[in-house]
PDB file of C-alpha atoms in Angstrom:
ATOM      1  CA  LYS R 183      -0.174  -0.251   0.277  1.00 71.00           C
ATOM      2  CA  ALA R 184       1.144   3.881  -0.530  1.00 83.00           C
ATOM      3  CA  GLY R 185       2.311   5.261   2.595  1.00 93.00           C
ATOM      4  CA  VAL R 186       0.300   8.700   4.253  1.00 96.00           C
ATOM      5  CA  THR R 187       1.269  11.197   1.322  1.00 97.00           C
ATOM      6  CA  GLN R 188       1.360  15.079   1.907  1.00 97.00           C
ATOM      7  CA  THR R 189       0.953  18.069  -0.449  1.00 97.00           C
ATOM      8  CA  PRO R 190       3.231  19.899  -1.052  1.00 97.00           C
ATOM      9  CA  ARG R 191       6.136  19.776   1.109  1.00 96.00           C
ATOM     10  CA  TYR R 192       7.354  23.306   1.497  1.00 96.00           C
ATOM     11  CA  LEU R 193       5.653  25.919   1.178  1.00 96.00           C
ATOM     12  CA  ILE R 194       7.348  30.298   1.824  1.00 98.00           C
ATOM     13  CA  LYS R 195       3.819  31.861   2.830  1.00 98.00           C
ATOM     14  CA  THR R 196       3.819  35.819   4.222  1.00 97.00           C
ATOM     15  CA  ARG R 197       2.370  37.132   7.434  1.00 98.00           C
ATOM     16  CA  GLY R 198      -1.346  37.437   7.323  1.00 97.00           C
ATOM     17  CA  GLN R 199      -2.351  35.286   4.541  1.00 98.00           C
ATOM     18  CA  GLN R 200      -3.790  31.953   4.924  1.00 98.00           C
ATOM     19  CA  VAL R 201      -2.433  28.537   4.185  1.00 98.00           C
ATOM     20  CA  THR R 202      -3.640  24.919   3.004  1.00 98.00           C
ATOM     21  CA  LEU R 203      -2.138  21.579   3.622  1.00 98.00           C
ATOM     22  CA  SER R 204      -3.273  18.164   2.257  1.00 98.00           C
ATOM     23  CA  CYS R 205      -3.103  14.525   3.647  1.00 98.00           C
ATOM     24  CA  SER R 206      -3.853  11.510   2.197  1.00 98.00           C
ATOM     25  CA  PRO R 207      -4.016   8.435   4.301  1.00 96.00           C
ATOM     26  CA  ILE R 208      -3.172   5.184   3.716  1.00 95.00           C
ATOM     27  CA  SER R 209      -6.106   3.573   1.468  1.00 94.00           C
ATOM     28  CA  GLY R 210      -8.775   1.621   4.226  1.00 91.00           C
ATOM     29  CA  HIS R 211      -7.508   4.794   6.999  1.00 92.00           C
ATOM     30  CA  ARG R 212      -9.973   6.502   8.361  1.00 91.00           C
ATOM     31  CA  SER R 213      -8.941   7.951  11.377  1.00 92.00           C
ATOM     32  CA  VAL R 214      -6.453  10.944  10.186  1.00 95.00           C
ATOM     33  CA  SER R 215      -4.103  13.166  12.797  1.00 95.00           C
ATOM     34  CA  TRP R 216      -1.994  16.526  12.509  1.00 97.00           C
ATOM     35  CA  TYR R 217       0.828  17.257  14.420  1.00 97.00           C
ATOM     36  CA  GLN R 218       3.135  20.489  14.624  1.00 97.00           C
ATOM     37  CA  GLN R 219       6.949  19.888  15.195  1.00 96.00           C
ATOM     38  CA  THR R 220       8.988  23.039  16.218  1.00 94.00           C
ATOM     39  CA  PRO R 221      12.113  22.791  17.558  1.00 91.00           C
ATOM     40  CA  GLY R 222      10.667  24.815  20.638  1.00 88.00           C
ATOM     41  CA  GLN R 223       7.817  23.168  21.505  1.00 90.00           C
ATOM     42  CA  GLY R 224       8.855  19.653  19.958  1.00 91.00           C
ATOM     43  CA  LEU R 225       5.390  17.446  18.195  1.00 94.00           C
ATOM     44  CA  GLN R 226       1.970  18.345  19.382  1.00 94.00           C
ATOM     45  CA  PHE R 227      -1.030  17.822  18.573  1.00 94.00           C
ATOM     46  CA  LEU R 228      -3.091  19.875  16.252  1.00 96.00           C
ATOM     47  CA  PHE R 229      -6.108  17.866  15.688  1.00 94.00           C
ATOM     48  CA  GLU R 230      -8.098  14.620  14.562  1.00 93.00           C
ATOM     49  CA  TYR R 231     -10.826  13.429  11.773  1.00 93.00           C
ATOM     50  CA  PHE R 232     -12.565  10.066  11.750  1.00 91.00           C
ATOM     51  CA  SER R 233     -15.525   9.498   9.297  1.00 89.00           C
ATOM     52  CA  GLU R 234     -15.693  13.598   8.615  1.00 93.00           C
ATOM     53  CA  THR R 235     -16.222  13.769  12.154  1.00 92.00           C
ATOM     54  CA  GLN R 236     -13.592  16.273  14.440  1.00 93.00           C
ATOM     55  CA  ARG R 237     -12.829  14.440  17.335  1.00 89.00           C
ATOM     56  CA  ASN R 238      -9.885  15.379  18.927  1.00 88.00           C
ATOM     57  CA  LYS R 239      -8.696  19.305  19.184  1.00 92.00           C
ATOM     58  CA  GLY R 240      -5.800  20.371  20.840  1.00 92.00           C
ATOM     59  CA  ASN R 241      -5.109  23.057  22.521  1.00 92.00           C
ATOM     60  CA  PHE R 242      -4.709  25.588  19.374  1.00 96.00           C
ATOM     61  CA  PRO R 243      -6.011  28.902  18.360  1.00 96.00           C
ATOM     62  CA  GLY R 244      -8.972  28.739  16.266  1.00 96.00           C
ATOM     63  CA  ARG R 245      -6.661  29.907  13.474  1.00 97.00           C
ATOM     64  CA  PHE R 246      -6.029  26.466  12.856  1.00 98.00           C
ATOM     65  CA  SER R 247      -8.708  24.519  11.697  1.00 97.00           C
ATOM     66  CA  GLY R 248      -9.035  20.920   9.800  1.00 97.00           C
ATOM     67  CA  ARG R 249     -11.448  18.898   7.734  1.00 97.00           C
ATOM     68  CA  GLN R 250     -12.108  15.770   5.892  1.00 97.00           C
ATOM     69  CA  PHE R 251     -13.565  14.524   3.470  1.00 96.00           C
ATOM     70  CA  SER R 252     -15.975  11.465   2.186  1.00 95.00           C
ATOM     71  CA  ASN R 253     -12.873   9.894   0.864  1.00 94.00           C
ATOM     72  CA  SER R 254     -10.649  10.583   4.171  1.00 94.00           C
ATOM     73  CA  ARG R 255      -8.940  12.769   2.700  1.00 97.00           C
ATOM     74  CA  SER R 256      -7.764  15.817   4.767  1.00 98.00           C
ATOM     75  CA  GLU R 257      -6.923  19.167   4.581  1.00 98.00           C
ATOM     76  CA  MET R 258      -5.852  21.423   7.795  1.00 98.00           C
ATOM     77  CA  ASN R 259      -5.573  25.308   7.165  1.00 98.00           C
ATOM     78  CA  VAL R 260      -4.068  28.450   8.372  1.00 98.00           C
ATOM     79  CA  SER R 261      -5.098  31.244   9.104  1.00 95.00           C
ATOM     80  CA  THR R 262      -3.821  35.147   9.386  1.00 96.00           C
ATOM     81  CA  LEU R 263      -0.710  33.480   9.931  1.00 98.00           C
ATOM     82  CA  GLU R 264       1.679  34.644  12.412  1.00 97.00           C
ATOM     83  CA  LEU R 265       5.927  34.614  12.218  1.00 97.00           C
ATOM     84  CA  GLY R 266       5.355  32.006  14.873  1.00 96.00           C
ATOM     85  CA  ASP R 267       3.138  29.040  12.729  1.00 97.00           C
ATOM     86  CA  SER R 268       6.413  28.402  10.862  1.00 98.00           C
ATOM     87  CA  ALA R 269       6.799  24.630  11.312  1.00 97.00           C
ATOM     88  CA  LEU R 270       6.602  20.722  10.340  1.00 97.00           C
ATOM     89  CA  TYR R 271       3.493  20.212   9.642  1.00 98.00           C
ATOM     90  CA  LEU R 272       2.956  16.096  10.008  1.00 97.00           C
ATOM     91  CA  CYS R 273      -0.449  13.989   8.576  1.00 97.00           C
ATOM     92  CA  ALA R 274      -0.786  10.221  10.745  1.00 95.00           C
ATOM     93  CA  SER R 275      -3.526   8.125   9.782  1.00 94.00           C
ATOM     94  CA  SER R 276      -4.774   5.029  11.956  1.00 91.00           C
ATOM     95  CA  PRO R 277      -6.293   2.334  10.342  1.00 82.00           C
ATOM     96  CA  SER R 278      -9.157   1.772  12.572  1.00 70.00           C
ATOM     97  CA  ASP R 279     -11.186   3.005  14.985  1.00 63.00           C
ATOM     98  CA  SER R 280      -9.425   1.426  17.966  1.00 64.00           C
ATOM     99  CA  SER R 281      -6.348   1.262  16.968  1.00 63.00           C
ATOM    100  CA  TYR R 282      -3.266   3.438  18.346  1.00 76.00           C
ATOM    101  CA  GLU R 283      -1.063   2.824  15.722  1.00 86.00           C
ATOM    102  CA  GLN R 284      -0.421   5.874  13.630  1.00 91.00           C
ATOM    103  CA  TYR R 285       1.419   6.157  10.339  1.00 93.00           C
ATOM    104  CA  PHE R 286       3.134   9.613   9.563  1.00 95.00           C
ATOM    105  CA  GLY R 287       3.693  11.221   6.132  1.00 96.00           C
ATOM    106  CA  PRO R 288       7.112  12.939   5.365  1.00 96.00           C
ATOM    107  CA  GLY R 289       5.109  16.655   6.176  1.00 96.00           C
ATOM    108  CA  THR R 290       5.062  19.892   5.152  1.00 97.00           C
ATOM    109  CA  ARG R 291       7.569  22.393   5.823  1.00 97.00           C
ATOM    110  CA  LEU R 292       5.570  26.176   6.299  1.00 98.00           C
ATOM    111  CA  THR R 293       7.994  28.399   6.672  1.00 98.00           C
ATOM    112  CA  VAL R 294       6.568  32.218   7.666  1.00 98.00           C
ATOM    113  CA  THR R 295       8.248  35.524   6.219  1.00 97.00           C
TER     114      THR R 295
ATOM    115  CA  SER T 140       0.120  17.216  30.469  1.00 52.00           C
ATOM    116  CA  GLN T 141       0.549  13.518  29.649  1.00 58.00           C
ATOM    117  CA  GLN T 142       4.334  13.725  27.919  1.00 69.00           C
ATOM    118  CA  GLY T 143       6.487  12.543  27.648  1.00 74.00           C
ATOM    119  CA  GLU T 144      10.828  12.843  28.118  1.00 84.00           C
ATOM    120  CA  GLU T 145      13.472  10.649  26.862  1.00 86.00           C
ATOM    121  CA  ASP T 146      16.315  10.384  28.361  1.00 87.00           C
ATOM    122  CA  PRO T 147      19.483  10.793  27.130  1.00 93.00           C
ATOM    123  CA  GLN T 148      18.974  14.084  24.788  1.00 93.00           C
ATOM    124  CA  ALA T 149      21.720  12.597  23.242  1.00 96.00           C
ATOM    125  CA  LEU T 150      23.580   9.857  21.969  1.00 96.00           C
ATOM    126  CA  SER T 151      26.126   8.818  20.137  1.00 97.00           C
ATOM    127  CA  ILE T 152      28.291   5.432  20.190  1.00 97.00           C
ATOM    128  CA  GLN T 153      30.218   3.781  17.628  1.00 97.00           C
ATOM    129  CA  GLU T 154      28.951   1.054  14.956  1.00 97.00           C
ATOM    130  CA  GLY T 155      28.159  -2.540  16.003  1.00 97.00           C
ATOM    131  CA  GLU T 156      27.504  -0.815  19.735  1.00 97.00           C
ATOM    132  CA  ASN T 157      24.308  -0.956  21.607  1.00 98.00           C
ATOM    133  CA  ALA T 158      22.421   2.241  22.419  1.00 97.00           C
ATOM    134  CA  THR T 159      19.435   2.530  24.597  1.00 97.00           C
ATOM    135  CA  MET T 160      16.332   4.915  25.274  1.00 97.00           C
ATOM    136  CA  ASN T 161      14.769   5.738  27.896  1.00 96.00           C
ATOM    137  CA  CYS T 162      11.594   7.240  28.448  1.00 95.00           C
ATOM    138  CA  SER T 163       8.874   8.368  31.089  1.00 95.00           C
ATOM    139  CA  TYR T 164       5.688   9.792  30.907  1.00 93.00           C
ATOM    140  CA  LYS T 165       2.775  10.743  33.556  1.00 90.00           C
ATOM    141  CA  THR T 166      -0.132   9.295  33.637  1.00 87.00           C
ATOM    142  CA  SER T 167      -2.354   5.738  33.080  1.00 89.00           C
ATOM    143  CA  ILE T 168      -1.586   4.812  29.071  1.00 88.00           C
ATOM    144  CA  ASN T 169      -3.231   2.222  26.686  1.00 88.00           C
ATOM    145  CA  ASN T 170      -0.207   1.763  24.585  1.00 90.00           C
ATOM    146  CA  LEU T 171       2.837   3.878  24.344  1.00 93.00           C
ATOM    147  CA  GLN T 172       4.645   3.829  20.923  1.00 94.00           C
ATOM    148  CA  TRP T 173       8.084   4.202  19.627  1.00 96.00           C
ATOM    149  CA  TYR T 174       8.936   6.364  16.299  1.00 96.00           C
ATOM    150  CA  ARG T 175      12.421   7.274  14.714  1.00 97.00           C
ATOM    151  CA  GLN T 176      11.955  10.220  12.783  1.00 96.00           C
ATOM    152  CA  ASN T 177      15.634  11.045   9.791  1.00 94.00           C
ATOM    153  CA  SER T 178      16.440  14.268   9.556  1.00 84.00           C
ATOM    154  CA  GLY T 179      13.622  16.577   9.344  1.00 74.00           C
ATOM    155  CA  ARG T 180      11.317  13.860   7.273  1.00 84.00           C
ATOM    156  CA  GLY T 181       7.993  11.905   8.708  1.00 89.00           C
ATOM    157  CA  LEU T 182       7.885   9.599  11.785  1.00 94.00           C
ATOM    158  CA  VAL T 183       8.515   5.830  10.760  1.00 95.00           C
ATOM    159  CA  HIS T 184       6.456   3.964  13.437  1.00 94.00           C
ATOM    160  CA  LEU T 185       8.621   1.113  14.751  1.00 96.00           C
ATOM    161  CA  ILE T 186       7.007  -0.642  18.026  1.00 95.00           C
ATOM    162  CA  LEU T 187       3.864  -0.841  19.591  1.00 94.00           C
ATOM    163  CA  ILE T 188       3.730  -1.687  23.007  1.00 95.00           C
ATOM    164  CA  ARG T 189       0.903  -1.984  25.349  1.00 93.00           C
ATOM    165  CA  SER T 190       0.187  -1.400  28.356  1.00 92.00           C
ATOM    166  CA  ASN T 191      -0.082  -5.185  29.486  1.00 94.00           C
ATOM    167  CA  GLU T 192       3.008  -5.744  28.217  1.00 96.00           C
ATOM    168  CA  ARG T 193       6.163  -5.832  30.003  1.00 97.00           C
ATOM    169  CA  GLU T 194       8.361  -6.594  26.704  1.00 98.00           C
ATOM    170  CA  LYS T 195       8.765  -6.966  23.070  1.00 97.00           C
ATOM    171  CA  HIS T 196      11.160  -7.314  20.169  1.00 97.00           C
ATOM    172  CA  SER T 197      11.176  -6.548  16.538  1.00 95.00           C
ATOM    173  CA  GLY T 198      14.479  -6.944  14.889  1.00 97.00           C
ATOM    174  CA  ARG T 199      17.459  -5.260  16.628  1.00 97.00           C
ATOM    175  CA  LEU T 200      14.929  -3.242  18.752  1.00 98.00           C
ATOM    176  CA  ARG T 201      13.827  -4.568  22.278  1.00 98.00           C
ATOM    177  CA  VAL T 202      11.145  -2.614  24.277  1.00 98.00           C
ATOM    178  CA  THR T 203      10.475  -2.738  27.614  1.00 98.00           C
ATOM    179  CA  LEU T 204       7.237  -1.225  29.524  1.00 97.00           C
ATOM    180  CA  ASP T 205       7.463  -0.631  33.047  1.00 97.00           C
ATOM    181  CA  THR T 206       3.883   0.917  34.085  1.00 95.00           C
ATOM    182  CA  SER T 207       4.490   1.181  37.960  1.00 95.00           C
ATOM    183  CA  LYS T 208       7.319   3.475  37.047  1.00 95.00           C
ATOM    184  CA  LYS T 209       5.319   4.894  34.344  1.00 95.00           C
ATOM    185  CA  SER T 210       8.985   4.736  31.832  1.00 96.00           C
ATOM    186  CA  SER T 211       9.729   2.537  29.074  1.00 96.00           C
ATOM    187  CA  SER T 212      13.370   2.083  27.426  1.00 97.00           C
ATOM    188  CA  LEU T 213      14.327   0.928  23.214  1.00 98.00           C
ATOM    189  CA  LEU T 214      17.198  -1.025  23.277  1.00 98.00           C
ATOM    190  CA  ILE T 215      18.623  -0.614  19.584  1.00 98.00           C
ATOM    191  CA  THR T 216      21.603  -3.683  19.369  1.00 98.00           C
ATOM    192  CA  ALA T 217      24.755  -3.383  17.132  1.00 97.00           C
ATOM    193  CA  SER T 218      24.178  -0.239  16.188  1.00 97.00           C
ATOM    194  CA  ARG T 219      24.950   1.176  12.342  1.00 97.00           C
ATOM    195  CA  ALA T 220      25.028   4.506  10.705  1.00 96.00           C
ATOM    196  CA  ALA T 221      21.540   4.944   9.120  1.00 95.00           C
ATOM    197  CA  ASP T 222      20.199   4.308  12.588  1.00 97.00           C
ATOM    198  CA  THR T 223      21.263   7.975  12.944  1.00 97.00           C
ATOM    199  CA  ALA T 224      18.198   9.656  14.245  1.00 97.00           C
ATOM    200  CA  SER T 225      15.782  11.372  16.528  1.00 96.00           C
ATOM    201  CA  TYR T 226      13.881   8.429  18.690  1.00 97.00           C
ATOM    202  CA  PHE T 227      10.374   9.205  20.059  1.00 95.00           C
ATOM    203  CA  CYS T 228       7.709   7.857  22.305  1.00 94.00           C
ATOM    204  CA  ALA T 229       4.751   8.299  22.077  1.00 93.00           C
ATOM    205  CA  THR T 230       1.968   7.442  24.366  1.00 91.00           C
ATOM    206  CA  ASP T 231      -1.628   7.416  24.889  1.00 86.00           C
ATOM    207  CA  GLU T 232      -3.876   7.909  27.567  1.00 79.00           C
ATOM    208  CA  MET T 233      -6.418   5.626  29.991  1.00 74.00           C
ATOM    209  CA  GLY T 234      -9.622   7.001  29.981  1.00 67.00           C
ATOM    210  CA  GLY T 235     -11.732  10.155  28.164  1.00 57.00           C
ATOM    211  CA  SER T 236     -11.432  10.436  24.378  1.00 61.00           C
ATOM    212  CA  THR T 237      -7.843   9.668  23.246  1.00 67.00           C
ATOM    213  CA  LEU T 238      -8.746   8.442  20.299  1.00 70.00           C
ATOM    214  CA  GLY T 239      -5.951   9.653  17.755  1.00 78.00           C
ATOM    215  CA  ARG T 240      -4.062  11.973  19.484  1.00 87.00           C
ATOM    216  CA  LEU T 241      -0.918  10.621  20.883  1.00 90.00           C
ATOM    217  CA  TYR T 242       1.675  12.647  23.421  1.00 91.00           C
ATOM    218  CA  PHE T 243       5.811  12.814  22.634  1.00 92.00           C
ATOM    219  CA  GLY T 244       8.881  13.556  24.210  1.00 89.00           C
ATOM    220  CA  ARG T 245      11.241  15.895  23.409  1.00 91.00           C
ATOM    221  CA  GLY T 246      13.383  13.076  21.073  1.00 93.00           C
ATOM    222  CA  THR T 247      16.531  11.169  21.389  1.00 95.00           C
ATOM    223  CA  GLN T 248      19.167  12.179  19.254  1.00 96.00           C
ATOM    224  CA  LEU T 249      20.668   9.154  17.767  1.00 97.00           C
ATOM    225  CA  THR T 250      24.362   9.801  16.510  1.00 97.00           C
ATOM    226  CA  VAL T 251      25.899   6.193  15.194  1.00 97.00           C
ATOM    227  CA  TRP T 252      29.711   6.758  14.129  1.00 96.00           C
ATOM    228  CA  PRO T 253      30.965   4.101  10.854  1.00 92.00           C
TER     229      PRO T 253
END
């Protein structure tokens, strides 16, 4: 099976802009989670979707949002970008409702200038 | 917060030596997982150990879990230069709605010299 794919891989945006990142999970996986990784804060959980419903949300401001489509693909959106949003954004998919194993994509490196 | 902590923060060894990394966490868990990350890329899932297991093996990897001490260790035997990476432990949290959410430590940076 193909792994988790994320697009784009690299992105440079300016403060105040918005950005949309995309994630395609492993075929058959219905859960998609998003994480932000920075040198200062490490890996932080953003949110998780299962069957198009957000089940969990981390402690991030409302500028961070996401959604999941019926084919399990997911997008996350960050509005009004700030310099501190520069990070590696990782998406992970999980096989089932009760599985804790997560399989990660290569990430999207976002740089905000 | 459930976030785990790995120890040491950095480890430098020669090829062929064994590498041991430790992880501590704070609350009760269902499972603990170890991941590897090469230089700012995605995380690769290495192994999952359930809370009712004490030890698990996968190839050159050996993971132990001590729920009474809320700690785990990852042993990589006969290390290779290709094992150079950051290693993270990740936990869930027993109880509540925590499916899909993992708590990560800061990681151990392992360098294996040829």
